[in-house]
Coordinates of C-alpha atoms in Angstrom, one line a residue:
M1310 CA 0.0 0.0 0.0
P1311 CA 1.2 3.6 -0.6
H1312 CA 2.2 5.6 2.5
T1313 CA -1.1 7.0 3.8
T1314 CA -1.5 10.1 5.9
C1315 CA -4.3 12.0 7.6
H1316 CA -4.2 15.4 9.1
M1317 CA -7.2 16.7 11.1
S1318 CA -8.0 19.6 13.5
V1319 CA -10.0 18.6 16.5
S1320 CA -11.5 20.2 19.7
L1321 CA -10.5 19.1 23.2
D1322 CA -13.7 17.1 23.3
G1323 CA -12.9 15.3 20.1
F1324 CA -15.0 17.0 17.4
A1325 CA -13.6 17.6 14.0
A1326 CA -16.5 19.8 13.0
G1327 CA -19.2 21.7 14.8
P1328 CA -23.0 20.9 14.5
D1329 CA -25.2 22.0 11.6
Q1330 CA -22.8 22.0 8.7
S1331 CA -24.2 24.1 5.9
I1332 CA -23.1 26.4 3.1
D1333 CA -23.0 29.2 5.7
H1334 CA -21.1 27.0 8.2
P1335 CA -19.0 24.6 6.2
L1336 CA -17.1 23.5 9.3
G1337 CA -20.3 23.5 11.4
V1338 CA -21.3 26.1 14.0
R1339 CA -18.0 27.4 15.7
G1340 CA -16.0 24.8 13.7
H1341 CA -13.8 27.6 12.4
E1342 CA -12.4 27.9 15.9
L1343 CA -10.4 24.7 15.4
H1344 CA -8.5 26.2 12.4
G1345 CA -7.1 29.6 13.6
W1346 CA -3.6 28.1 13.6
H1347 CA -3.6 28.1 9.7
M1348 CA -6.3 30.6 8.9
G1349 CA -4.7 33.9 9.7
D1350 CA -5.0 34.2 13.5
P1351 CA -2.2 36.7 14.5
R1352 CA -1.3 34.5 17.5
A1353 CA 0.0 31.8 15.1
T1354 CA 3.7 30.9 15.7
D1355 CA 6.5 29.1 13.9
A1356 CA 5.1 25.9 15.3
D1357 CA 1.9 26.5 13.5
A1358 CA 3.8 27.3 10.3
L1359 CA 5.6 24.0 10.5
A1360 CA 2.3 22.2 11.0
V1361 CA 1.0 23.9 7.9
S1362 CA 3.9 22.5 6.0
W1363 CA 2.9 19.0 7.1
L1364 CA -0.7 19.7 6.1
M1365 CA 0.2 21.1 2.6
R1366 CA 2.9 18.7 1.6
P1367 CA 2.1 17.2 -1.9
R1368 CA 0.3 13.9 -2.0
G1369 CA -0.3 11.6 -5.0
A1370 CA -4.1 11.3 -4.4
Y1371 CA -6.7 12.0 -1.8
V1372 CA -9.9 10.4 -0.4
M1373 CA -12.6 12.6 1.1
G1374 CA -16.3 12.2 2.2
R1375 CA -19.1 14.0 0.4
N1376 CA -19.7 16.2 3.4
M1377 CA -16.2 17.6 3.0
F1378 CA -16.7 18.2 -0.7
G1379 CA -19.8 20.3 -0.1
P1380 CA -23.1 20.9 1.6
V1381 CA -25.3 19.2 -1.0
R1382 CA -27.2 16.2 0.3
G1383 CA -29.2 13.6 -1.6
E1384 CA -29.3 13.7 -5.4
W1385 CA -26.8 16.1 -7.0
D1386 CA -28.4 19.5 -7.8
G1387 CA -26.8 22.5 -9.5
D1388 CA -23.2 23.0 -10.5
W1389 CA -21.4 22.8 -7.1
Q1390 CA -17.7 22.1 -7.6
G1391 CA -16.4 22.1 -4.0
W1392 CA -15.4 24.8 -1.5
W1393 CA -12.1 25.7 -3.0
G1394 CA -12.8 27.7 -6.2
D1395 CA -11.3 27.2 -9.7
E1396 CA -8.0 25.9 -8.4
P1397 CA -8.3 23.7 -5.3
P1398 CA -5.2 23.1 -3.1
Y1399 CA -5.0 19.3 -3.9
H1400 CA -3.2 19.4 -7.3
A1401 CA -3.9 15.6 -7.6
P1402 CA -6.9 13.2 -8.1
V1403 CA -9.4 13.4 -5.3
F1404 CA -11.8 10.5 -4.8
V1405 CA -15.1 11.5 -3.1
L1406 CA -17.3 9.0 -1.3
T1407 CA -21.0 9.4 -2.2
H1408 CA -24.1 7.3 -2.7
H1409 CA -25.1 9.3 -5.8
P1410 CA -23.1 9.0 -9.1
H1411 CA -21.6 12.2 -10.6
D1412 CA -19.3 12.8 -13.6
P1413 CA -15.7 13.7 -12.7
I1414 CA -15.0 17.4 -12.2
E1415 CA -11.7 18.6 -13.6
L1416 CA -10.4 21.9 -12.3
A1417 CA -7.2 24.0 -12.6
G1418 CA -3.9 22.9 -11.2
G1419 CA -4.2 19.2 -11.7
T1420 CA -7.2 18.5 -9.3
T1421 CA -9.9 16.2 -10.6
F1422 CA -12.7 15.1 -8.3
H1423 CA -13.9 11.5 -9.0
F1424 CA -17.1 10.3 -7.3
V1425 CA -17.1 6.8 -5.9
T1426 CA -20.3 5.0 -5.0
D1427 CA -19.1 1.6 -3.9
G1428 CA -17.5 2.5 -0.5
F1429 CA -14.3 3.4 1.2
D1430 CA -12.3 0.4 0.1
A1431 CA -13.0 1.1 -3.6
A1432 CA -12.2 4.8 -3.2
Y1433 CA -8.9 4.0 -1.4
G1434 CA -8.0 1.4 -4.0
R1435 CA -8.5 3.9 -6.8
A1436 CA -6.5 6.6 -4.9
S1437 CA -3.7 4.1 -4.3
E1438 CA -3.5 3.2 -8.0
A1439 CA -3.6 6.9 -9.0
A1440 CA -0.7 7.7 -6.5
R1441 CA 1.3 4.7 -7.9
T1442 CA 0.8 5.7 -11.5
G1443 CA 1.2 9.5 -11.0
G1444 CA 5.0 9.4 -11.4
G1445 CA 5.7 10.5 -7.8
D1446 CA 6.3 9.0 -4.4
D1447 CA 3.8 11.0 -2.6
G1448 CA 1.3 8.5 -1.3
V1449 CA -2.4 8.9 -0.4
D1450 CA -4.0 11.4 2.1
I1451 CA -7.3 10.9 3.8
A1452 CA -8.6 14.4 3.7
G1453 CA -11.7 14.0 5.9
G1454 CA -14.3 14.5 7.1
A1455 CA -14.7 12.6 10.4
S1456 CA -16.7 9.7 9.0
T1457 CA -14.2 9.0 6.3
V1458 CA -11.3 9.2 8.7
R1459 CA -13.0 6.7 11.0
Q1460 CA -13.4 4.3 8.1
A1461 CA -9.7 4.7 7.2
L1462 CA -8.6 4.1 10.7
A1463 CA -10.9 1.1 11.1
T1464 CA -9.5 -0.5 7.9
G1465 CA -5.9 0.1 9.1
V1466 CA -4.6 1.9 6.1
V1467 CA -3.4 5.1 7.8
D1468 CA 0.4 5.1 8.5
E1469 CA 0.7 8.7 9.8
L1470 CA -2.0 10.7 11.7
T1471 CA -1.6 14.3 12.7
L1472 CA -4.0 15.9 15.1
D1473 CA -4.1 19.6 15.7
I1474 CA -5.9 19.9 19.1
A1475 CA -7.3 23.3 19.5
P1476 CA -8.1 24.6 23.1
V1477 CA -11.8 24.7 22.2
L1478 CA -14.8 22.8 23.5
L1479 CA -17.6 22.4 20.9
G1480 CA -20.0 20.2 22.9
S1481 CA -21.4 18.5 19.8
G1482 CA -20.7 18.0 16.1
E1483 CA -18.8 15.3 14.2
R1484 CA -16.5 13.2 16.3
I1485 CA -13.3 11.9 14.7
F1486 CA -13.2 8.7 16.8
G1487 CA -17.0 8.2 17.3
E1488 CA -18.5 7.0 20.6
V1489 CA -17.3 3.9 22.4
G1490 CA -19.5 1.0 21.6
T1491 CA -21.2 2.7 18.7
G1492 CA -18.9 2.0 15.8
G1493 CA -16.0 4.1 17.1
I1494 CA -12.4 3.1 16.8
G1495 CA -11.6 0.3 19.2
T1496 CA -7.8 0.4 19.3
F1497 CA -5.6 3.4 18.5
G1498 CA -2.4 1.6 17.4
F1499 CA -0.3 4.8 17.0
E1500 CA 2.5 6.4 18.9
P1501 CA 3.6 10.1 18.9
V1502 CA 6.8 10.9 17.1
E1503 CA 6.6 14.8 17.1
V1504 CA 4.8 17.4 19.2
L1505 CA 4.6 21.2 18.6
H1506 CA 2.4 23.7 20.4
S1507 CA 1.3 27.3 20.2
P1508 CA -1.5 29.3 21.8
L1509 CA -3.8 28.1 19.1
S1510 CA -3.1 24.3 18.9
T1511 CA -1.1 21.4 20.0
H1512 CA 0.1 19.5 16.9
I1513 CA 0.8 15.8 17.5
R1514 CA 2.2 13.7 14.7
Y1515 CA 1.6 10.0 15.2
Q1516 CA 3.0 7.0 13.4
R1517 CA 1.3 3.6 13.3
V1518 CA 3.3 1.3 15.6
G1519 CA 5.8 -0.5 13.5
T1520 CA 5.7 2.0 10.7
T1521 CA 8.9 3.8 9.5
A1522 CA 8.6 7.6 9.6
A1523 CA 8.4 9.2 6.2

């Protein structure tokens, strides 16, 4: 399998997004409070800048859930092309989990969104193949949201997980690990290899136990 990463911002109480995600609140209500470390807060430090370099390093392909791609639910309607404008930051194929077929969307800078209707394993397999055949050594990134990350962790494909833990309590929203006994992650299986901190976040980079650091 290609080297697989995941990088997520979470609250102290474990939420990767606030409640009521919508076009007006793409990260859920108060979800933006998790992301000040890379979204222009003047308190950001060199530690945050280094964590941004982890987040933005090139990858050969990405997997994301439909909720991360956009607020549209049910059958596709309109010409929504994602939150990121004409040139998204991915610059690689992105495989979007959905129950509703959609033609690929090709945008500037090398990003093409492919829509996969037959589950996480199929999307990850296509992303792995794209990363292998793309001429680079960049591997696959699980881009979110919380449900897609849980699936990736449950299937054991993630080699490196970075959590940016913001000093924020959201109270509700989308949990990255789920609830114990309700389909959450049973065993973590990672160990910390690097920790940075600032007033805005504690950045912890984990490697799967037995994995060589990239």
